[in-house]
Tab-separated table of C-alpha atoms and ligand atoms in Angstrom:
chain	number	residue	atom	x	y	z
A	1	UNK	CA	13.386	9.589	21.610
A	2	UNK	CA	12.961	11.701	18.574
A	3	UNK	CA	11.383	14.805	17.817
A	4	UNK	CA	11.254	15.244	14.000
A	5	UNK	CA	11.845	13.432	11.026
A	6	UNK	CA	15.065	12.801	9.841
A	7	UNK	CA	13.837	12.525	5.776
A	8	UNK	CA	17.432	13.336	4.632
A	9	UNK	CA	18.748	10.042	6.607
A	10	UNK	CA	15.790	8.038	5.391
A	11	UNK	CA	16.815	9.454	1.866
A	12	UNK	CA	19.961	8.106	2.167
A	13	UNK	CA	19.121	4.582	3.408
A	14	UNK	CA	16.635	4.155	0.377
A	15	UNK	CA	19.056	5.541	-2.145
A	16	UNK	CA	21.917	2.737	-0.607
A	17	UNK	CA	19.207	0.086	-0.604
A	18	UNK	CA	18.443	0.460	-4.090
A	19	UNK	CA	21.920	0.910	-5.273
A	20	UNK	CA	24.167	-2.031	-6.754
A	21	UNK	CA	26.613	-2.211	-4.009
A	22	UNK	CA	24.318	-3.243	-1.872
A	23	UNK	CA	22.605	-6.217	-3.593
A	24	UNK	CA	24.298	-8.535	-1.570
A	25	UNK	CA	23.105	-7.062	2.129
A	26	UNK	CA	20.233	-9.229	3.833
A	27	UNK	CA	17.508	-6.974	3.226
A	28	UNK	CA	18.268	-6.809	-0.372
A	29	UNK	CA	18.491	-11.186	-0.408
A	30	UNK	CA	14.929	-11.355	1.684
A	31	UNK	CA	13.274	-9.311	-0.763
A	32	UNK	CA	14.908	-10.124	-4.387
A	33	UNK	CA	11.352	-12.283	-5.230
A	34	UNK	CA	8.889	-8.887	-3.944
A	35	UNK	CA	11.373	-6.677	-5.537
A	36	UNK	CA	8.567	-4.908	-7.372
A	37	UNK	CA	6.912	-4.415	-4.384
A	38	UNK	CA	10.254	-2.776	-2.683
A	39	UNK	CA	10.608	-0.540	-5.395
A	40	UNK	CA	6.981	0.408	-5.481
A	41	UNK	CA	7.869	1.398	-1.454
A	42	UNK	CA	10.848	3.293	-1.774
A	43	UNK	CA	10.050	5.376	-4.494
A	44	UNK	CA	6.675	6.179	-2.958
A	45	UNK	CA	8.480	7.212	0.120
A	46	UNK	CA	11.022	9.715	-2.230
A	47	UNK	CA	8.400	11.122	-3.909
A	48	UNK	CA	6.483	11.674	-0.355
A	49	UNK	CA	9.464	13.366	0.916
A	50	UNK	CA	9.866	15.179	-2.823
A	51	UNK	CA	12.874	13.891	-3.807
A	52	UNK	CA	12.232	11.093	-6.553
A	53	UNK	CA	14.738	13.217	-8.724
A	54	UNK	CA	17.220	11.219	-6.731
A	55	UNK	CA	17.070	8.089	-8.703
A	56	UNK	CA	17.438	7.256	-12.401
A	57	UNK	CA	14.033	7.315	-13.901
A	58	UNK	CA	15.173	5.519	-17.113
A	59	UNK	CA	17.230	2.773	-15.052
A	60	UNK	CA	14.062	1.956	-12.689
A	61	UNK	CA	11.374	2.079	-15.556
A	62	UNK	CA	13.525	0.244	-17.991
A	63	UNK	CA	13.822	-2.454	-15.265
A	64	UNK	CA	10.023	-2.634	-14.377
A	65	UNK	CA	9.474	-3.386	-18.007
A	66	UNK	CA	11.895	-6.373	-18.143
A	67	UNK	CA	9.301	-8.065	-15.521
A	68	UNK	CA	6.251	-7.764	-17.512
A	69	UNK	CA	5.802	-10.900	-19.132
A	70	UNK	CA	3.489	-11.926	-22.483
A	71	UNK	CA	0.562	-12.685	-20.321
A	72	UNK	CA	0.687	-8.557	-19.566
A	73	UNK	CA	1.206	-9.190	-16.104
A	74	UNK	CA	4.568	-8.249	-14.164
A	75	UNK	CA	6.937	-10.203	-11.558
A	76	UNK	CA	8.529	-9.415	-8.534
A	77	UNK	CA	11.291	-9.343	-9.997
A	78	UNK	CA	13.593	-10.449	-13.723
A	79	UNK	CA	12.704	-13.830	-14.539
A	80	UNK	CA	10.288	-14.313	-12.007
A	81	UNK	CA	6.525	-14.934	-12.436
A	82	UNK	CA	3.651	-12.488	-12.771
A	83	UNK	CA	1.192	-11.576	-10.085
A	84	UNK	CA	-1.240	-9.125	-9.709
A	85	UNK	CA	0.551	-7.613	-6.428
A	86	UNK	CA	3.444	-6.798	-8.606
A	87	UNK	CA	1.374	-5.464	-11.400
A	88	UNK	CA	-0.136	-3.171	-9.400
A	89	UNK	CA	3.243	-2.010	-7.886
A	90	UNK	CA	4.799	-1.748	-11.493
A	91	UNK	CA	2.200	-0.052	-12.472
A	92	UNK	CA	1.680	2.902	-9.811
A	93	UNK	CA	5.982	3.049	-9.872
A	94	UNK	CA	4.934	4.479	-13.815
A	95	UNK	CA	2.437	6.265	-12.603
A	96	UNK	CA	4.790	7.828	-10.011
A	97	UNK	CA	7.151	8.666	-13.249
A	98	UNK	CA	4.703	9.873	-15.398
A	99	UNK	CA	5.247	6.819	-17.852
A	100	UNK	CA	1.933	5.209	-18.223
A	101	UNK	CA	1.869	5.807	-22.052
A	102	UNK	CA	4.728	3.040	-22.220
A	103	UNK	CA	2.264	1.029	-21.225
A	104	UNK	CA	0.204	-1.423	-23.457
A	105	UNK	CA	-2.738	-0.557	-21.772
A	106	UNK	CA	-4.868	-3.260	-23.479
A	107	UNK	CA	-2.677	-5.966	-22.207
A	108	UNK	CA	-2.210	-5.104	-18.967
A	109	UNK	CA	-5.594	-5.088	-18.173
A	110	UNK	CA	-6.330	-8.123	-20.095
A	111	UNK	CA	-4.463	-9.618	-17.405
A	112	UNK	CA	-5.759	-8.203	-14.695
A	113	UNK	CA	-9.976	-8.731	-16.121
A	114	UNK	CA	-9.195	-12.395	-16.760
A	115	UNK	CA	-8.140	-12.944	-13.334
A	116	UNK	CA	-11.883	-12.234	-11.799
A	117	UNK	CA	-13.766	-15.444	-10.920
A	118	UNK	CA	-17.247	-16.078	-11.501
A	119	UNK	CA	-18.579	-14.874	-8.145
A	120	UNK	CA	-16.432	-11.659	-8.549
A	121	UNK	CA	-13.658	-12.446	-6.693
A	122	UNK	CA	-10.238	-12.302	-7.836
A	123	UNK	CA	-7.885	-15.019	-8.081
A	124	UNK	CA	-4.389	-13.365	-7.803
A	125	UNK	CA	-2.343	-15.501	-10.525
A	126	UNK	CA	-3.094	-18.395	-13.025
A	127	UNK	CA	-2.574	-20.637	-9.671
A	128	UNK	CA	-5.858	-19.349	-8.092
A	129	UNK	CA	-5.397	-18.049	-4.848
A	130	UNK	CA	-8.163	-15.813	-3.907
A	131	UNK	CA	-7.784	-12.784	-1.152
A	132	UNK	CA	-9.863	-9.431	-0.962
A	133	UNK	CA	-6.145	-8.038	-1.500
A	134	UNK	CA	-6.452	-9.157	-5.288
A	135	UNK	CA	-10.168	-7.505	-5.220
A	136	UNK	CA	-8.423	-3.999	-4.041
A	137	UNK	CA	-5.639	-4.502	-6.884
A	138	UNK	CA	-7.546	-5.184	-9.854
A	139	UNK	CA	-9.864	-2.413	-8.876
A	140	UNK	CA	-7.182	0.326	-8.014
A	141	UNK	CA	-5.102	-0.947	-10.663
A	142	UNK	CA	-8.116	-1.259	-13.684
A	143	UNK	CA	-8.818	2.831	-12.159
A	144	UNK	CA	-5.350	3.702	-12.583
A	145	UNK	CA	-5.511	2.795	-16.219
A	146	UNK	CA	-9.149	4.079	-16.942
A	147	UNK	CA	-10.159	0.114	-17.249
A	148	UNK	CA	-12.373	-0.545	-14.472
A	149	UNK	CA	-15.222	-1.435	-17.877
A	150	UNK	CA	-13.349	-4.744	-18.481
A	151	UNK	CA	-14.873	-6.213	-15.389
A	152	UNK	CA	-18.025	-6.678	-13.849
A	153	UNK	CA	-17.755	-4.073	-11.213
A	154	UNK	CA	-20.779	-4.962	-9.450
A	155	UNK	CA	-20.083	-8.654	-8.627
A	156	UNK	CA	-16.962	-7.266	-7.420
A	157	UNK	CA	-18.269	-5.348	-5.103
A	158	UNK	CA	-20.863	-7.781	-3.946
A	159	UNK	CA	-17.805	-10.150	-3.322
A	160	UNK	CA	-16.326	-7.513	-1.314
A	161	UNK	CA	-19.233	-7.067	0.944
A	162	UNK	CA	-19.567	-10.679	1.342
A	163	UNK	CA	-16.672	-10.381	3.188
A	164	UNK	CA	-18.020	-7.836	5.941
A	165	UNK	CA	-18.029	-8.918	9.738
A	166	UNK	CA	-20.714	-8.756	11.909
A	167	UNK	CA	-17.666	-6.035	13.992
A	168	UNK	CA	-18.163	-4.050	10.553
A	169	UNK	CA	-14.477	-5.315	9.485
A	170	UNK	CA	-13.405	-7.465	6.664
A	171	UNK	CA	-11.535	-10.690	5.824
A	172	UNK	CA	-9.430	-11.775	3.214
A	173	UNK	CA	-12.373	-13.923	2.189
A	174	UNK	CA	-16.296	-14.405	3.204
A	175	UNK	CA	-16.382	-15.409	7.095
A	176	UNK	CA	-12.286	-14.629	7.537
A	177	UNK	CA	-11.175	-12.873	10.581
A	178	UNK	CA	-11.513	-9.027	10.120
A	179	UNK	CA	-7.713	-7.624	9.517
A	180	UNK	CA	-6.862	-4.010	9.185
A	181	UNK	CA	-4.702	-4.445	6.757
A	182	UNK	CA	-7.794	-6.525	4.747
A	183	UNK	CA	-9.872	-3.332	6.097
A	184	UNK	CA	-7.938	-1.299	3.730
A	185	UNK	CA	-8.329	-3.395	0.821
A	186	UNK	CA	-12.223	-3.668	0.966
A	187	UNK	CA	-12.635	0.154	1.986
A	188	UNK	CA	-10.137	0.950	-0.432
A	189	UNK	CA	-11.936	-0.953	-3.228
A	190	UNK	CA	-15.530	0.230	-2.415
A	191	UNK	CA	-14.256	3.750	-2.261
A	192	UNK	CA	-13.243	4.246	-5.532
A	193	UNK	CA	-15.729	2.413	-7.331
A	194	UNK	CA	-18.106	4.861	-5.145
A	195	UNK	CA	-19.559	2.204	-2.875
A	196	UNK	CA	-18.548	3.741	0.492
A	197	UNK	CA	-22.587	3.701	1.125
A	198	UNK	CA	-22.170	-0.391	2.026
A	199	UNK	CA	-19.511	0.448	5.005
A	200	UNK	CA	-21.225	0.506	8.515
A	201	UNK	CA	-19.155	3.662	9.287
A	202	UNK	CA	-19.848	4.147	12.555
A	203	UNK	CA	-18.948	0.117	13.473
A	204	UNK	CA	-16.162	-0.183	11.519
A	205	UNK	CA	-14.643	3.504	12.925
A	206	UNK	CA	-15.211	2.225	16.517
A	207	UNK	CA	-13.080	-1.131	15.504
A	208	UNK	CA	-10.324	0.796	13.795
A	209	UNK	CA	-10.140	3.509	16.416
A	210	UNK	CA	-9.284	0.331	19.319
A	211	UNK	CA	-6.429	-0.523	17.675
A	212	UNK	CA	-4.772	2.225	18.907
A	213	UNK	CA	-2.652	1.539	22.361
A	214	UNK	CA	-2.934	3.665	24.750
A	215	UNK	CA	0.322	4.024	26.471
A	216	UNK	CA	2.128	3.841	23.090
A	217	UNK	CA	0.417	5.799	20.482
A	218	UNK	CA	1.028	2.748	18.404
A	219	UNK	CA	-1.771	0.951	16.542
A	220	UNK	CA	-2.397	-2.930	15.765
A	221	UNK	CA	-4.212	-5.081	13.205
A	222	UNK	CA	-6.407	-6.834	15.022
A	223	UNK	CA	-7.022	-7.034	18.891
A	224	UNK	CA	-4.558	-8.445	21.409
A	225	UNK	CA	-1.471	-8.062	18.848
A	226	UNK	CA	1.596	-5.373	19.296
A	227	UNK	CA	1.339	-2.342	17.901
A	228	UNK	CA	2.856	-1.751	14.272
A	229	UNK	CA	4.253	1.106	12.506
A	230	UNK	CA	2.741	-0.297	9.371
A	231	UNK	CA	-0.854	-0.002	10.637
A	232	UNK	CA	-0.636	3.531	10.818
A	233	UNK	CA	-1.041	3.740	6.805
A	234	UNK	CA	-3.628	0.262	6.675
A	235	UNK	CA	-5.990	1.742	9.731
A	236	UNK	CA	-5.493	5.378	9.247
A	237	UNK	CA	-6.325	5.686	5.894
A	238	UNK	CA	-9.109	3.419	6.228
A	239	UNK	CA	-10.443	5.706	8.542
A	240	UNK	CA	-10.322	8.487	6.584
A	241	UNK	CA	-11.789	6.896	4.210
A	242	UNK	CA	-14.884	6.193	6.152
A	243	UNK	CA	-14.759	9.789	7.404
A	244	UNK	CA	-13.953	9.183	11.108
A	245	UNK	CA	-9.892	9.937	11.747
A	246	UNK	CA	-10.471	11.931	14.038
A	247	UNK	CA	-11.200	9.011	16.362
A	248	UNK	CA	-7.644	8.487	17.714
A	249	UNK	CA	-5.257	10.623	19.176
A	250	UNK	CA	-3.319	11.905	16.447
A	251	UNK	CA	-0.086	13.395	18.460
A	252	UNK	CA	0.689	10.241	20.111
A	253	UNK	CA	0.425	7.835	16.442
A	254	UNK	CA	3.062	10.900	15.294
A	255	UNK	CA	5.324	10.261	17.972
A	256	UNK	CA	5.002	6.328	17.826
A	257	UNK	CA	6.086	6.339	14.429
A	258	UNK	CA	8.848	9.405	15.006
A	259	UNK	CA	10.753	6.935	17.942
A	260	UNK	CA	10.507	3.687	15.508
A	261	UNK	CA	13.029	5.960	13.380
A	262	UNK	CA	16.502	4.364	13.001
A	263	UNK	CA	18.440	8.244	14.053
A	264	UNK	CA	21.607	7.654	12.596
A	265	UNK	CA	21.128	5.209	9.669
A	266	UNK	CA	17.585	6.070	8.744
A	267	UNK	CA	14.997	3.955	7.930
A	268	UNK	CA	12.270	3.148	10.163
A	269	UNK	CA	11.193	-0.229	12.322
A	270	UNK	CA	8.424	-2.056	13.396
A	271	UNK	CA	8.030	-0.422	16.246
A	272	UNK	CA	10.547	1.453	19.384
A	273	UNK	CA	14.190	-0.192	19.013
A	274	UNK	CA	13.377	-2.971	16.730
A	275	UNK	CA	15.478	-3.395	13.138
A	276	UNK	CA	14.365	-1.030	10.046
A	277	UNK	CA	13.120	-2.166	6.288
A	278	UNK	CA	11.866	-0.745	3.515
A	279	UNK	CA	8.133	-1.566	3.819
A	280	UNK	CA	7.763	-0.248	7.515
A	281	UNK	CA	9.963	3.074	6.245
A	282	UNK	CA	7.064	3.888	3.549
A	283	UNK	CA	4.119	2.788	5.738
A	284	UNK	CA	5.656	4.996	8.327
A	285	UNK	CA	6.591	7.794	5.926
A	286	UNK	CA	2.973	7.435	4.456
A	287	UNK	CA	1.293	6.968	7.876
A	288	UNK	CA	2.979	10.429	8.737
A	289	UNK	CA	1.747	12.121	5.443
A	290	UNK	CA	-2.235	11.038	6.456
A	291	UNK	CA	-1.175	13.040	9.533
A	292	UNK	CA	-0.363	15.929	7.860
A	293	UNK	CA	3.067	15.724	9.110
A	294	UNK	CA	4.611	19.526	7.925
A	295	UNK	CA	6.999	18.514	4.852
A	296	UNK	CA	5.794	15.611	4.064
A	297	UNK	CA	3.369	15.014	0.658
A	298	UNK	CA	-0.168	14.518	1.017
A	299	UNK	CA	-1.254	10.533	0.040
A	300	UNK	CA	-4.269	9.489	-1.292
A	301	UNK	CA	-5.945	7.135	0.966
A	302	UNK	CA	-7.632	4.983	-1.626
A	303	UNK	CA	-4.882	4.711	-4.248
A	304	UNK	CA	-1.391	4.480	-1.795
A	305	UNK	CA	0.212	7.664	-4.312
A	306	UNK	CA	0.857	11.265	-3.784
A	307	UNK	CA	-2.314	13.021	-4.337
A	308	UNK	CA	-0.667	15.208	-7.355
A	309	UNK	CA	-0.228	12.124	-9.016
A	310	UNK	CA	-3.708	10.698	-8.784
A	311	UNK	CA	-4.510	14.384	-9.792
A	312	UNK	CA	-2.312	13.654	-12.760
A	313	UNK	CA	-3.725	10.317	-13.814
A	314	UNK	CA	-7.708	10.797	-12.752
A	315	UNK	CA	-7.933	14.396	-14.196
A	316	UNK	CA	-6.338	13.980	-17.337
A	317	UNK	CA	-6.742	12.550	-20.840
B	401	GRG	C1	-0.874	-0.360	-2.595
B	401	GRG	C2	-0.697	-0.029	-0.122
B	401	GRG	C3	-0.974	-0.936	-1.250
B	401	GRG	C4	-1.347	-2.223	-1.017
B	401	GRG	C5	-1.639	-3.237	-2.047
B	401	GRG	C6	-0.964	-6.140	-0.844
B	401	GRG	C7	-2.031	-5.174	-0.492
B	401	GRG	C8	-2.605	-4.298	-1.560
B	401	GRG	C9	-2.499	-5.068	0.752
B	401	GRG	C10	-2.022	-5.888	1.903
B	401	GRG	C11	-2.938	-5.694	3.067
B	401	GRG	C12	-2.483	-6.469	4.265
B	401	GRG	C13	-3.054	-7.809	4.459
B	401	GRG	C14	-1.623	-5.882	5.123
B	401	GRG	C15	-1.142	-6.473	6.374
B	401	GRG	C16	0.303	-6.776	6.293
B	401	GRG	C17	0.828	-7.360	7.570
B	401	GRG	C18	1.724	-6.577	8.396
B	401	GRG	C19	0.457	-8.582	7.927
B	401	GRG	C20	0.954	-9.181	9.151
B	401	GRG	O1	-0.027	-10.048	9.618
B	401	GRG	P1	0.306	-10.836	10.949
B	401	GRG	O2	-0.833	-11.700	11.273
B	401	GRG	O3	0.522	-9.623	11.896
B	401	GRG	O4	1.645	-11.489	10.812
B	401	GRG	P2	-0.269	-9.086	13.122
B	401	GRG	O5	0.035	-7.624	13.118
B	401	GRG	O6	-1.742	-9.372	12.923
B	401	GRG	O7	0.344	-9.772	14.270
């Protein structure tokens, strides 16, 4: 049982994680394809817990820019091949830096704009796959870069809202099973292009606020599954979104995600007693910032980065 955060031990598993010694360990192996993605969670998590002055900044961003590739678009990882879910991770770890303005700008979002199908949906690489995950990337993605005019915004968001359940969820495509984690996307997306107005608030708050367990604080994706650390960032901040977190018992989320903590080699798990990663450590981390969590940075909901560095990017030349 734990009854605090234990950021310096989570500081230390992130900072061995991304160092060279341990490129060989299994987590390292699993995830040398998404390493963008990795990176993306592991510095968001430092610079939640205000310490992102414990990596080289010059090492990391000189990395991310050996995965972009001519198309503009960036890999997982060296040598790999671009995708928009690494492009958006590459580019929010330079927003995280400050280092936008290495950025070609024009290319990058190229990229992204060409990737939007004719009933604005996005396709998520030159192969074609199409998810409401890609929608929430180009959009957050086109915002971050003060782009979002290379698209057409509004077939976007119709798209989106084609994807809306009858349960006020959403899919990853028009009539798919409503996911939280797809939740986030859609919200996400219609939030910051200002289209909150299309949620049904009320229905989709009652759906979000059941995934909480009872007896464990935890909360799922979808009914009848276990409860998830990483759900407390997808539902949470899609209920804050939608103006209606204060729909589940706050105290018992903190504690599920305090007791998923690994105590003496940081890092946090899936859930109570089960194996730590990187991407559960962040969603936890970030899940405990939307909770206010004393110490902790605030996150935007919308954008998945610290609030003074959306400040930064939005409210700036
Ligand atoms: C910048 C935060 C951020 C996100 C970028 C990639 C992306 C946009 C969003 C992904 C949204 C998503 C679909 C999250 C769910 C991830 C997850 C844990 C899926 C597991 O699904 P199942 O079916 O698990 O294996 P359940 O919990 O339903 O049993």
């Amino acid at each position: 049982m734990a009854d605090k955060l234990v950021a310096d031990k989570h500081l230390r598993y992130i900072l061995n994680l991304m160092a060279e010694k341990k490129k060989e360990s299994f987590e390292s192996v699993v995830m040398d394809h998404l390493r963008m993605n990795g990176a993306y969670w592991g510095l968001t998590t430092l610079a939640l817990l205000d310490k992102l002055g414990s990596v080289s900044e010059d090492e990391v961003v000189s990395w991310v820019m050996t995965c972009q590739h001519e198309s503009g678009g960036f890999a997982g990882n060296t040598g790999h091949d671009p995708h928009v879910l690494y492009t958006l991770s590459a580019v929010q770890i330079l927003a995280l830096f400050d280092k936008l303005n290495i950025l070609d700008v024009e290319k990058v979002s190229n990229y992204i704009a060409g990737l939007q199908n004719e009933d604005g949906s996005f396709s998520g690489d030159i192969w074609g796959e199409v998810d409401t995950r890609f929608s929430y990337i180009a959009i957050c993605c086109l915002s971050i870069l003060k782009c979002l005019d290379k698209i057409n915004v509004k077939k976007a968001v119709d798209y989106i809202v084609s994807c809306k359940n009858l349960d006020g969820g959403f899919g990853c495509s028009p009539g798919a099973e409503s996911h939280a984690g797809q939740i986030f996307c859609c919200v996400g997306a219609l939030a910051i292009t200002g289209n909150l107005h299309r949620v049904d608030k009320d229905l989709l708050g009652w759906w979000l606020c059941e995934r909480q367990d009872y007896e464990s604080g935890g909360l799922n994706g979808r009914p009848e599954k276990l409860p998830d650390v990483c759900y407390s960032w997808w539902v949470l901040s899609s209920l804050i979104m939608i103006d209606r977190v204060h729909w589940i018992e706050k105290a018992k989320l903190v504690k599920f995600i305090l007791d998923s903590q690994d105590m003496d080699n940081g890092g946090i798990s899936d859930r109570p007693s089960y194996t730590v990663d990187i991407f559960h450590t962040y969603f936890g981390v970030a899940g405990l910032s939307l909770l206010e969590y004393p110490g902790v940075k605030t996150i935007d909901p919308a954008y998945a980065l610290p609030v003074h560095v959306i400040n930064r990017i939005l409210f700036t030349k």
